[in-house]
Structure formats: structure tokens, C-alpha cells
Amino acid sequence: MKRFKFRLKPVQRLKEALYEEAERKSIAQRMVFEQEQERLRELFLRKGVIRGQAAEFHRKLDFVMLDLVRRNEIGINQLITAQELRIEEARRQLIRLQEETTFALKEKRVFEKLEESARKKYQKEYLLDQQNKLDDFRAVNILNLGGGDGE
């Protein structure tokens, strides 16, 4: 009997490669998402520093510098808003890539189950073939032993 060969092995390898690629993309997007979040934290820290400077200039009644710091705060607020939008887009992409990874993993598992089923079917056929050969061998031995005793 021939050795076991899964005919869908090339497709299975393709599904595995698609899963690995989707997983790599998802990991890369997670890193982008975390970097964007870190940038937002840095902007909030800068905003805190600017507010501290504004409070200091307000105490000193340095209205020229206070005006400058407040304009800087407006700019930081705009940067924060833009960064929040980038984070939201990165989050959407991350979710989409995670869904693609999950789908690719499901497809990969389907082919693993198909291979397992095919292997079990092959083993049953192989065992049946071996049993048939053993039965044939026993039948030949019985005929040979029976024929030798009767003559």
C-alpha cells in the first residue's frame, strides 16, 4: 500500500503562510498603535508643562509670555486632537487585522482537521489491508498444511 499523502498539502501550506502573514501584520499594527498612544501621553505631558508655565506667568503678571504660552497650549490641543484621531484609526486597523488573523487561523485549523481525517481514513484502510494480507497468508498456510497432511 502506498504511503500517506495529503493531497491538499499545498493549500494547507498556503493557509499556514497566510495565517503567519496576518499575524505578523497584526503584531506590527499593535506596535504602531502603542507608539501612537505613547505620543499622545507625551503630548499630555507637554500640555501639563505648558499649563505650569502659564500659571507661573500668571502669578508674575507677565501677560506677554502668558499669551505666548496660551497660544502654545492651543497648538498642543490641536496636536492632541490629531493624535487621538490617529490612535482611533490605528485601533480600527488593529481590530481589522485581528479579525483577519482569526479568520486565517480558522482556515488553517480546518485544513489541519482535514489532514487528520484523511490520515485516520488512510490508517483504517492500511490496517484493513494488513489484516487482509494476514488473512490471505493464514489461508495459504492452512491450505499448505492441510494439503501436506492428506497426501
Short mmCIF file of C-alpha atoms in Angstrom, two decimals:
data_model
loop_
_atom_site.label_atom_id
_atom_site.label_comp_id
_atom_site.label_asym_id
_atom_site.label_seq_id
_atom_site.Cartn_x
_atom_site.Cartn_y
_atom_site.Cartn_z
CA MET A 1 0.00 0.00 0.00
CA LYS A 2 1.22 3.50 -0.79
CA ARG A 3 2.47 5.91 1.85
CA PHE A 4 0.08 8.52 3.18
CA LYS A 5 -0.02 11.71 1.16
CA PHE A 6 -2.36 14.59 1.91
CA ARG A 7 -3.44 15.92 -1.47
CA LEU A 8 -4.37 19.32 -0.07
CA LYS A 9 -0.94 19.86 1.49
CA PRO A 10 -0.03 22.77 -0.86
CA VAL A 11 -3.28 24.52 0.01
CA GLN A 12 -2.66 23.82 3.69
CA ARG A 13 0.83 25.34 3.44
CA LEU A 14 -0.69 28.38 1.74
CA LYS A 15 -3.24 28.78 4.54
CA GLU A 16 -0.46 28.50 7.13
CA ALA A 17 1.56 31.15 5.30
CA LEU A 18 -1.49 33.43 5.13
CA TYR A 19 -2.04 32.99 8.86
CA GLU A 20 1.60 33.77 9.66
CA GLU A 21 1.49 36.86 7.45
CA ALA A 22 -1.75 38.07 9.06
CA GLU A 23 -0.23 37.51 12.48
CA ARG A 24 2.91 39.49 11.54
CA LYS A 25 0.77 42.36 10.26
CA SER A 26 -1.33 42.31 13.41
CA ILE A 27 1.77 42.43 15.62
CA ALA A 28 3.21 45.30 13.57
CA GLN A 29 -0.08 47.22 13.82
CA ARG A 30 -0.19 46.65 17.57
CA MET A 31 3.27 48.22 17.80
CA VAL A 32 2.08 51.21 15.72
CA PHE A 33 -0.96 51.54 17.97
CA GLU A 34 1.19 51.50 21.10
CA GLN A 35 3.58 54.08 19.60
CA GLU A 36 0.66 56.37 18.80
CA GLN A 37 -0.58 56.02 22.37
CA GLU A 38 2.88 56.86 23.68
CA ARG A 39 2.96 60.01 21.51
CA LEU A 40 -0.39 61.04 22.99
CA ARG A 41 0.96 60.55 26.53
CA GLU A 42 3.95 62.75 25.63
CA LEU A 43 1.64 65.45 24.29
CA PHE A 44 -0.36 65.41 27.53
CA LEU A 45 2.88 65.73 29.49
CA ARG A 46 3.86 68.71 27.35
CA LYS A 47 0.44 70.21 27.93
CA GLY A 48 0.95 69.83 31.68
CA VAL A 49 4.30 71.63 31.46
CA ILE A 50 2.72 74.42 29.43
CA ARG A 51 -0.08 74.81 31.97
CA GLY A 52 2.51 75.01 34.71
CA GLN A 53 4.33 77.73 32.77
CA ALA A 54 1.03 79.57 32.23
CA ALA A 55 0.31 79.51 35.96
CA GLU A 56 3.82 80.80 36.69
CA PHE A 57 3.49 83.68 34.18
CA HIS A 58 0.04 84.50 35.53
CA ARG A 59 1.47 84.84 39.06
CA LYS A 60 4.25 87.07 37.74
CA LEU A 61 1.71 89.07 35.73
CA ASP A 62 3.85 88.58 32.60
CA PHE A 63 0.95 88.84 30.15
CA VAL A 64 3.10 88.74 27.01
CA MET A 65 4.59 85.38 27.96
CA LEU A 66 1.19 84.22 29.24
CA ASP A 67 -0.31 84.95 25.84
CA LEU A 68 2.52 83.09 24.13
CA VAL A 69 2.10 80.07 26.40
CA ARG A 70 -1.67 80.03 25.86
CA ARG A 71 -1.14 80.03 22.09
CA ASN A 72 1.29 77.17 22.57
CA GLU A 73 -1.38 75.35 24.58
CA ILE A 74 -3.87 75.83 21.75
CA GLY A 75 -1.34 74.28 19.37
CA ILE A 76 -0.80 71.36 21.74
CA ASN A 77 -4.58 70.87 21.98
CA GLN A 78 -4.76 70.66 18.20
CA LEU A 79 -1.90 68.14 18.18
CA ILE A 80 -3.68 66.11 20.85
CA THR A 81 -6.88 66.07 18.79
CA ALA A 82 -4.98 64.97 15.69
CA GLN A 83 -3.14 62.32 17.68
CA GLU A 84 -6.42 60.99 19.09
CA LEU A 85 -7.71 60.63 15.51
CA ARG A 86 -4.53 58.74 14.54
CA ILE A 87 -4.98 56.46 17.53
CA GLU A 88 -8.58 55.77 16.57
CA GLU A 89 -7.53 54.89 13.01
CA ALA A 90 -4.72 52.66 14.31
CA ARG A 91 -7.23 50.94 16.62
CA ARG A 92 -9.63 50.31 13.73
CA GLN A 93 -6.84 48.83 11.64
CA LEU A 94 -5.69 46.70 14.56
CA ILE A 95 -9.20 45.31 15.02
CA ARG A 96 -9.47 44.60 11.28
CA LEU A 97 -6.11 42.80 11.25
CA GLN A 98 -7.01 40.80 14.35
CA GLU A 99 -10.21 39.68 12.62
CA GLU A 100 -8.18 38.68 9.54
CA THR A 101 -5.78 36.75 11.76
CA THR A 102 -8.66 34.96 13.46
CA PHE A 103 -10.18 34.07 10.10
CA ALA A 104 -6.83 32.81 8.77
CA LEU A 105 -6.34 30.74 11.93
CA LYS A 106 -9.77 29.16 11.48
CA GLU A 107 -8.95 28.26 7.87
CA LYS A 108 -5.62 26.81 8.96
CA ARG A 109 -7.34 24.68 11.59
CA VAL A 110 -9.89 23.45 9.05
CA PHE A 111 -7.09 22.10 6.88
CA GLU A 112 -5.38 20.56 9.90
CA LYS A 113 -8.65 18.75 10.70
CA LEU A 114 -8.99 17.66 7.07
CA GLU A 115 -5.47 16.24 7.15
CA GLU A 116 -6.17 14.49 10.44
CA SER A 117 -9.35 12.96 9.00
CA ALA A 118 -7.53 11.87 5.86
CA ARG A 119 -4.73 10.35 7.96
CA LYS A 120 -7.24 8.41 10.10
CA LYS A 121 -9.01 7.17 6.97
CA TYR A 122 -5.68 6.10 5.50
CA GLN A 123 -4.72 4.29 8.70
CA LYS A 124 -8.04 2.42 8.73
CA GLU A 125 -7.51 1.40 5.10
CA TYR A 126 -3.91 0.44 5.85
CA LEU A 127 -4.92 -1.71 8.85
CA LEU A 128 -7.68 -3.33 6.79
CA ASP A 129 -5.18 -4.05 4.00
CA GLN A 130 -2.71 -5.52 6.51
CA GLN A 131 -5.46 -7.66 8.03
CA ASN A 132 -6.47 -8.90 4.58
CA LYS A 133 -2.86 -9.80 3.79
CA LEU A 134 -2.56 -11.60 7.12
CA ASP A 135 -5.81 -13.49 6.46
CA ASP A 136 -4.57 -14.46 2.99
CA PHE A 137 -1.26 -15.62 4.47
CA ARG A 138 -3.09 -17.73 7.09
CA ALA A 139 -5.37 -19.19 4.44
CA VAL A 140 -2.37 -20.19 2.31
CA ASN A 141 -0.66 -21.73 5.35
CA ILE A 142 -3.78 -23.69 6.26
CA LEU A 143 -4.11 -24.94 2.68
CA ASN A 144 -0.43 -25.89 2.60
CA LEU A 145 -0.61 -27.63 5.96
CA GLY A 146 -3.89 -29.31 5.11
CA GLY A 147 -2.67 -30.42 1.69
CA GLY A 148 0.60 -31.82 3.09
CA ASP A 149 -1.12 -33.94 5.77
CA GLY A 150 -3.63 -35.53 3.42
CA GLU A 151 -1.15 -36.84 0.83
#
